[in-house]
GROMACS .gro file of C-alpha atoms in nm:
model
  356
    1MET     CA    1   8.570  10.962   7.111
    2LYS     CA    2   8.592  11.274   6.871
    3TRP     CA    3   8.801  11.568   6.952
    4GLY     CA    4   8.764  11.922   6.791
    5ILE     CA    5   9.114  12.060   6.782
    6VAL     CA    6   9.193  12.454   6.753
    7MET     CA    7   9.560  12.425   6.648
    8ARG     CA    8   9.777  12.517   6.346
    9SER     CA    9   9.961  12.257   6.152
   10MET     CA   10  10.299  12.327   6.005
   11LYS     CA   11  10.142  12.389   5.681
   12ILE     CA   12   9.909  12.644   5.817
   13ARG     CA   13  10.184  12.780   6.014
   14TRP     CA   14  10.392  12.868   5.701
   15ALA     CA   15  10.066  12.947   5.497
   16LYS     CA   16   9.929  13.194   5.750
   17ILE     CA   17  10.185  13.476   5.618
   18LEU     CA   18  10.045  13.474   5.281
   19PRO     CA   19   9.704  13.617   5.152
   20VAL     CA   20   9.585  13.256   5.054
   21GLY     CA   21   9.643  13.140   5.423
   22ILE     CA   22   9.391  13.403   5.569
   23ALA     CA   23   9.073  13.168   5.622
   24LEU     CA   24   8.900  13.020   5.884
   25GLU     CA   25   9.175  13.026   6.127
   26SER     CA   26   9.248  13.382   6.068
   27LEU     CA   27   8.884  13.483   6.105
   28ALA     CA   28   8.880  13.323   6.455
   29LEU     CA   29   9.198  13.508   6.545
   30LEU     CA   30   9.064  13.846   6.420
   31LEU     CA   31   8.773  13.806   6.616
   32CYS     CA   32   8.992  13.751   6.922
   33ILE     CA   33   9.187  14.055   6.875
   34ALA     CA   34   8.864  14.255   6.814
   35SER     CA   35   8.740  14.133   7.132
   36LEU     CA   36   9.062  14.243   7.326
   37CYS     CA   37   9.043  14.595   7.174
   38LEU     CA   38   8.692  14.618   7.294
   39GLY     CA   39   8.817  14.546   7.636
   40HIS     CA   40   8.629  14.192   7.664
   41PRO     CA   41   8.795  13.870   7.794
   42SER     CA   42   9.026  13.703   7.535
   43ARG     CA   43   8.778  13.415   7.538
   44LEU     CA   44   8.657  13.288   7.201
   45THR     CA   45   8.308  13.173   7.155
   46GLN     CA   46   8.249  12.816   7.079
   47GLU     CA   47   8.135  12.912   6.726
   48GLU     CA   48   8.455  13.131   6.672
   49ILE     CA   49   8.670  12.824   6.804
   50ASP     CA   50   8.464  12.556   6.585
   51LEU     CA   51   8.549  12.783   6.266
   52ALA     CA   52   8.925  12.727   6.331
   53PHE     CA   53   8.865  12.353   6.359
   54ASP     CA   54   8.955  12.098   6.086
   55GLU     CA   55   8.942  11.755   6.242
   56ASP     CA   56   9.105  11.586   5.967
   57LYS     CA   57   9.432  11.794   6.006
   58TYR     CA   58   9.473  11.718   6.372
   59LEU     CA   59   9.311  11.358   6.442
   60ALA     CA   60   9.429  11.043   6.270
   61VAL     CA   61   9.198  10.748   6.242
   62GLN     CA   62   9.311  10.372   6.213
   63GLY     CA   63   9.036  10.135   6.232
   64GLU     CA   64   8.899  10.174   6.564
   65ASN     CA   65   9.201  10.351   6.684
   66GLU     CA   66   9.220  10.743   6.728
   67TYR     CA   67   9.523  10.932   6.810
   68ILE     CA   68   9.636  11.295   6.807
   69LYS     CA   69   9.809  11.393   6.466
   70TRP     CA   70   9.938  11.747   6.564
   71VAL     CA   71   9.988  11.969   6.861
   72ASP     CA   72  10.072  12.321   6.854
   73PHE     CA   73  10.213  12.405   7.206
   74ASN     CA   74  10.172  12.777   7.254
   75VAL     CA   75  10.175  12.781   7.626
   76SER     CA   76  10.358  13.083   7.734
   77TYR     CA   77  10.647  13.093   7.997
   78GLU     CA   78  10.417  13.300   8.246
   79ALA     CA   79  10.133  13.040   8.203
   80LEU     CA   80  10.383  12.742   8.278
   81CYS     CA   81  10.519  12.932   8.578
   82LYS     CA   82  10.149  13.012   8.708
   83ALA     CA   83  10.026  12.679   8.687
   84TYR     CA   84  10.314  12.527   8.827
   85ASP     CA   85  10.293  12.759   9.129
   86LEU     CA   86   9.901  12.685   9.180
   87ASP     CA   87   9.987  12.307   9.166
   88VAL     CA   88  10.285  12.321   9.410
   89SER     CA   89  10.106  12.549   9.647
   90SER     CA   90   9.817  12.313   9.670
   91GLN     CA   91   9.988  12.013   9.771
   92SER     CA   92   9.920  12.081  10.150
   93GLU     CA   93   9.558  12.169  10.081
   94GLU     CA   94   9.262  11.910  10.058
   95CYS     CA   95   9.204  11.987   9.714
   96ARG     CA   96   9.534  11.940   9.504
   97LEU     CA   97   9.570  12.086   9.177
   98ASN     CA   98   9.710  11.964   8.865
   99TRP     CA   99   9.906  12.216   8.663
  100ILE     CA  100   9.838  12.009   8.323
  101GLU     CA  101   9.472  12.003   8.411
  102LEU     CA  102   9.473  12.397   8.484
  103LEU     CA  103   9.657  12.463   8.150
  104ALA     CA  104   9.430  12.271   7.950
  105TYR     CA  105   9.106  12.448   8.082
  106ALA     CA  106   9.270  12.767   7.991
  107ALA     CA  107   9.325  12.645   7.647
  108ALA     CA  108   8.983  12.501   7.616
  109LYS     CA  109   8.856  12.870   7.682
  110THR     CA  110   9.059  13.037   7.472
  111GLY     CA  111   9.137  12.827   7.176
  112GLY     CA  112   9.510  12.752   7.274
  113ASN     CA  113   9.602  13.113   7.294
  114PHE     CA  114   9.803  13.199   7.610
  115ASP     CA  115   9.807  13.610   7.610
  116LYS     CA  116   9.812  13.798   7.954
  117LYS     CA  117   9.426  13.776   7.977
  118ALA     CA  118   9.441  13.392   7.940
  119LEU     CA  119   9.627  13.375   8.270
  120GLY     CA  120   9.320  13.464   8.436
  121PHE     CA  121   9.154  13.137   8.329
  122LEU     CA  122   9.429  12.965   8.528
  123ASP     CA  123   9.268  13.109   8.831
  124GLU     CA  124   8.934  13.019   8.720
  125ALA     CA  125   9.032  12.655   8.670
  126ALA     CA  126   9.190  12.644   8.991
  127GLU     CA  127   8.861  12.779   9.159
  128CYS     CA  128   8.642  12.531   8.944
  129PHE     CA  129   8.839  12.211   9.061
  130GLN     CA  130   8.833  12.364   9.436
  131ASN     CA  131   8.482  12.386   9.402
  132GLY     CA  132   8.428  12.015   9.300
  133ALA     CA  133   8.480  11.992   8.935
  134THR     CA  134   8.618  11.666   8.788
  135VAL     CA  135   8.816  11.600   8.478
  136GLU     CA  136   8.527  11.382   8.342
  137LYS     CA  137   8.290  11.687   8.387
  138LEU     CA  138   8.486  11.929   8.225
  139LYS     CA  139   8.539  11.687   7.927
  140GLU     CA  140   8.149  11.696   7.903
  141GLU     CA  141   8.118  12.079   7.960
  142LEU     CA  142   8.423  12.200   7.741
  143LYS     CA  143   8.424  12.078   7.396
  144TYR     CA  144   8.806  12.059   7.353
  145TYR     CA  145   8.915  11.992   7.702
  146GLY     CA  146   8.992  11.617   7.648
  147TYR     CA  147   9.221  11.705   7.372
  148TYR     CA  148   9.435  11.980   7.537
  149LEU     CA  149   9.445  11.757   7.832
  150GLU     CA  150   9.602  11.464   7.634
  151SER     CA  151   9.822  11.712   7.418
  152TYR     CA  152   9.961  11.885   7.721
  153ASP     CA  153   9.985  11.560   7.916
  154ALA     CA  154  10.221  11.436   7.643
  155VAL     CA  155  10.448  11.739   7.655
  156LEU     CA  156  10.464  11.804   8.058
  157GLY     CA  157  10.363  11.480   8.181
  158GLY     CA  158  10.686  11.374   8.346
  159MET     CA  159  10.804  11.706   8.477
  160VAL     CA  160  10.637  11.745   8.792
  161GLY     CA  161  10.588  11.530   9.078
  162GLU     CA  162  10.733  11.365   9.387
  163TYR     CA  163  11.092  11.271   9.402
  164GLU     CA  164  11.382  11.212   9.636
  165ILE     CA  165  11.722  11.412   9.602
  166GLU     CA  166  12.045  11.398   9.782
  167ASN     CA  167  12.134  11.706   9.978
  168GLU     CA  168  12.489  11.830  10.087
  169GLN     CA  169  12.497  11.605  10.405
  170GLY     CA  170  12.439  11.284  10.168
  171THR     CA  171  12.096  11.200  10.296
  172TRP     CA  172  11.755  11.196  10.111
  173GLU     CA  173  11.498  11.457  10.098
  174ARG     CA  174  11.161  11.393   9.967
  175VAL     CA  175  11.044  11.670   9.759
  176TYR     CA  176  10.754  11.787   9.529
  177GLY     CA  177  10.805  11.986   9.252
  178LEU     CA  178  11.001  12.033   8.930
  179LYS     CA  179  11.164  11.705   8.849
  180ALA     CA  180  11.270  11.779   8.503
  181PHE     CA  181  11.590  11.979   8.445
  182SER     CA  182  11.733  12.240   8.208
  183PRO     CA  183  11.945  12.059   7.925
  184ILE     CA  184  12.256  12.279   8.022
  185ALA     CA  185  12.439  12.228   8.364
  186LYS     CA  186  12.415  12.453   8.628
  187GLY     CA  187  12.714  12.724   8.626
  188PHE     CA  188  12.737  12.718   8.218
  189GLU     CA  189  12.618  13.026   8.043
  190TYR     CA  190  12.428  12.989   7.716
  191SER     CA  191  12.217  13.224   7.493
  192ASP     CA  192  11.913  13.146   7.289
  193TYR     CA  193  11.586  13.255   7.129
  194ASP     CA  194  11.278  13.162   6.951
  195ASP     CA  195  11.413  12.978   6.657
  196PHE     CA  196  11.132  12.715   6.592
  197GLY     CA  197  11.041  12.707   6.251
  198SER     CA  198  11.327  12.902   6.115
  199SER     CA  199  11.456  12.781   5.765
  200ARG     CA  200  11.721  12.529   5.711
  201SER     CA  201  11.890  12.411   5.383
  202TYR     CA  202  12.159  12.149   5.427
  203GLY     CA  203  12.033  11.853   5.257
  204TYR     CA  204  11.682  11.964   5.173
  205SER     CA  205  11.475  12.288   5.278
  206ARG     CA  206  11.296  12.224   5.584
  207PRO     CA  207  11.169  12.400   5.893
  208HIS     CA  208  11.384  12.408   6.238
  209LEU     CA  209  11.196  12.160   6.456
  210GLY     CA  210  11.396  12.215   6.760
  211HIS     CA  211  11.550  12.464   6.991
  212ASP     CA  212  11.921  12.590   6.976
  213MET     CA  213  12.117  12.681   7.313
  214MET     CA  214  12.467  12.852   7.217
  215GLY     CA  215  12.750  12.785   7.439
  216LEU     CA  216  13.113  12.642   7.463
  217ILE     CA  217  13.242  12.343   7.341
  218GLY     CA  218  13.248  12.097   7.628
  219THR     CA  219  12.972  12.245   7.812
  220PRO     CA  220  12.789  11.942   8.016
  221ILE     CA  221  12.447  11.851   7.836
  222ILE     CA  222  12.174  11.720   8.079
  223ALA     CA  223  11.925  11.464   8.068
  224ILE     CA  224  11.583  11.667   8.076
  225GLU     CA  225  11.381  11.350   8.198
  226SER     CA  226  11.439  10.993   8.289
  227GLY     CA  227  11.418  10.760   8.032
  228TYR     CA  228  11.592  10.528   7.798
  229VAL     CA  229  11.857  10.587   7.536
  230GLU     CA  230  11.694  10.501   7.202
  231ALA     CA  231  11.923  10.617   6.977
  232ILE     CA  232  12.306  10.719   6.988
  233GLY     CA  233  12.568  10.767   6.715
  234TRP     CA  234  12.639  10.972   6.410
  235ASN     CA  235  12.350  11.155   6.212
  236ARG     CA  236  12.438  11.376   5.891
  237TYR     CA  237  12.231  11.636   6.022
  238GLY     CA  238  12.260  11.613   6.383
  239GLY     CA  239  12.636  11.490   6.392
  240TRP     CA  240  12.687  11.327   6.721
  241ARG     CA  241  12.342  11.291   6.860
  242LEU     CA  242  12.128  11.132   7.139
  243GLY     CA  243  11.776  11.034   7.146
  244ILE     CA  244  11.599  10.940   7.495
  245ARG     CA  245  11.253  10.826   7.517
  246SER     CA  246  11.070  10.883   7.831
  247HIS     CA  247  10.953  10.592   8.044
  248ASP     CA  248  10.594  10.638   7.959
  249GLY     CA  249  10.684  10.633   7.596
  250LYS     CA  250  10.519  10.984   7.495
  251ARG     CA  251  10.831  11.189   7.453
  252TYR     CA  252  11.127  11.139   7.263
  253TYR     CA  253  11.443  11.391   7.340
  254TYR     CA  254  11.666  11.471   7.079
  255TYR     CA  255  12.009  11.623   7.165
  256ALA     CA  256  12.238  11.721   6.878
  257HIS     CA  257  12.555  11.847   6.736
  258LEU     CA  258  12.772  11.694   7.056
  259ARG     CA  259  13.122  11.749   7.068
  260GLN     CA  260  13.382  11.593   6.849
  261ASP     CA  261  13.597  11.306   6.952
  262ARG     CA  262  13.422  11.260   7.284
  263PRO     CA  263  13.059  11.350   7.262
  264TYR     CA  264  12.891  11.120   7.528
  265ALA     CA  265  12.896  11.061   7.888
  266GLU     CA  266  13.174  10.779   7.942
  267GLY     CA  267  13.017  10.453   7.879
  268LEU     CA  268  12.676  10.566   7.742
  269LYS     CA  269  12.517  10.321   7.518
  270GLU     CA  270  12.196  10.235   7.356
  271GLY     CA  271  11.940  10.085   7.601
  272ASP     CA  272  12.092  10.237   7.901
  273GLU     CA  273  11.854  10.392   8.155
  274VAL     CA  274  11.912  10.787   8.251
  275THR     CA  275  11.799  10.961   8.522
  276ALA     CA  276  11.690  11.329   8.503
  277GLY     CA  277  11.965  11.557   8.568
  278ASP     CA  278  12.230  11.291   8.478
  279VAL     CA  279  12.506  11.442   8.239
  280ILE     CA  280  12.464  11.257   7.912
  281GLY     CA  281  12.694  11.439   7.686
  282TYR     CA  282  12.886  11.754   7.584
  283MET     CA  283  12.818  12.055   7.349
  284GLY     CA  284  12.989  12.092   7.032
  285HIS     CA  285  12.926  12.161   6.653
  286THR     CA  286  12.944  11.840   6.480
  287GLY     CA  287  12.694  11.758   6.196
  288TYR     CA  288  12.609  11.846   5.828
  289SER     CA  289  12.826  11.586   5.698
  290ASN     CA  290  12.804  11.215   5.561
  291THR     CA  291  13.165  11.153   5.724
  292GLU     CA  292  13.164  11.125   6.097
  293ASN     CA  293  13.306  11.329   6.354
  294VAL     CA  294  13.315  11.627   6.129
  295ASN     CA  295  13.279  11.979   6.279
  296ASN     CA  296  13.047  12.141   5.996
  297ILE     CA  297  12.819  12.346   6.215
  298LYS     CA  298  12.937  12.708   6.239
  299GLU     CA  299  12.831  12.798   6.580
  300VAL     CA  300  12.890  12.587   6.877
  301HIS     CA  301  12.554  12.481   7.027
  302LEU     CA  302  12.302  12.257   7.159
  303HIS     CA  303  12.008  12.160   6.929
  304TRP     CA  304  11.752  11.982   7.141
  305GLY     CA  305  11.392  11.863   7.019
  306LEU     CA  306  11.101  11.733   7.194
  307GLU     CA  307  10.893  11.483   6.971
  308LEU     CA  308  10.549  11.370   7.083
  309ILE     CA  309  10.437  11.015   7.020
  310PHE     CA  310  10.071  10.919   7.035
  311ASP     CA  311  10.108  10.630   6.813
  312GLU     CA  312  10.413  10.422   6.715
  313SER     CA  313  10.336  10.477   6.368
  314GLN     CA  314  10.415  10.845   6.390
  315LYS     CA  315  10.784  10.765   6.483
  316ASP     CA  316  11.055  10.838   6.175
  317SER     CA  317  10.728  10.892   5.962
  318ASP     CA  318  10.589  11.187   5.767
  319ASN     CA  319  10.353  11.259   6.068
  320GLU     CA  320  10.612  11.332   6.319
  321ILE     CA  321  10.501  11.576   6.614
  322TRP     CA  322  10.772  11.825   6.704
  323VAL     CA  323  10.661  12.118   6.966
  324ASP     CA  324  10.817  12.456   7.010
  325CYS     CA  325  11.036  12.440   7.320
  326TYR     CA  326  11.135  12.807   7.361
  327ALA     CA  327  10.898  12.870   7.661
  328LEU     CA  328  10.960  12.524   7.816
  329THR     CA  329  11.338  12.582   7.796
  330ARG     CA  330  11.277  12.924   7.979
  331PHE     CA  331  11.074  12.734   8.244
  332LEU     CA  332  11.318  12.433   8.270
  333SER     CA  333  11.629  12.689   8.355
  334LYS     CA  334  11.437  12.693   8.713
  335ASN     CA  335  11.597  12.366   8.774
  336ARG     CA  336  11.958  12.335   8.659
  337SER     CA  337  12.163  12.024   8.753
  338GLU     CA  338  12.458  12.089   8.953
  339VAL     CA  339  12.788  11.909   8.816
  340GLN     CA  340  13.137  11.814   8.928
  341ARG     CA  341  13.459  11.735   8.730
  342ASN     CA  342  13.682  11.458   8.767
  343ASP     CA  343  14.028  11.590   8.695
  344GLU     CA  344  14.162  11.262   8.602
  345THR     CA  345  13.918  11.136   8.351
  346LYS     CA  346  13.785  11.487   8.243
  347GLU     CA  347  13.428  11.365   8.285
  348TRP     CA  348  13.160  11.584   8.436
  349THR     CA  349  12.893  11.396   8.662
  350ARG     CA  350  12.607  11.534   8.863
  351LYS     CA  351  12.668  11.647   9.209
  352TYR     CA  352  12.340  11.514   9.382
  353LYS     CA  353  12.189  11.195   9.297
  354MET     CA  354  11.800  11.196   9.238
  355ARG     CA  355  11.549  10.892   9.245
  356GLU     CA  356  11.194  10.906   9.160
   0.00000   0.00000   0.00000
């Protein structure tokens, strides 16, 4: 299967600020802006989308296997909220909508651009599915629908669904909705901004491939999604850090700069299973040192990153795929894990258990 992919690679992301970077992608963008100025919908024509497409940059081929090579996740906070609301509100109806399928439809219509007008395509997608459209049919009719569907499923696939949560009475409730959590526990303040791609120079010059959330030392850090501890320990860049792989293997969550001396939840080790909402560690400012347990980061914060893995060859390679998590972080703030402190051990744990 061949996908067309209307995306910017990291190289294009930086090149676009230079005159030499104003090429086919910029042409498509200018056509889109012109369309908006004329009052037309922000939908690109297929020809305009195709102009921005370079398959070699976004699709890798190994023998008979093909997999996605890069994802530029531009879904806005507003689009995430609207697609989620459409999904949840439809669960009691005959036609149950899937928020990822809705977002993929809108992206296929707009080339992955999520401005305010693009939100209308979510309604159009909902109506399309309610009128009997299927994913298979849309893959045939919309040239890039299959790509966006697989890409967005890799980003969001474990975040919405049915689960059970403990209530104040100690009994279990079955719930459908957001089952992923903010990485910062409920009741703890933080500040952030969209810093994905900003420059970093320690060790070597590189873009910032994560999202920073500034707060206080010791703030409980929460597992965003359920999975397994794949990496734990010291890293010269991330300090005390954790890497958690989702159960489906598609997402690798990276939590860095954890607290000096006591960075992790008590007893946590490589191979352990964690549940979304669990306390996994504590905010600090360790890192930027070859020597372990050093506070060399100026500002106390959590750096969390989301790496997508379509093929295991991408892990720890030159083809790592990290996505901009700013809008996603705002969305996840809708679900913050309530925690409680053990005064004897000084450890924080979740207040209400969850099972999927």
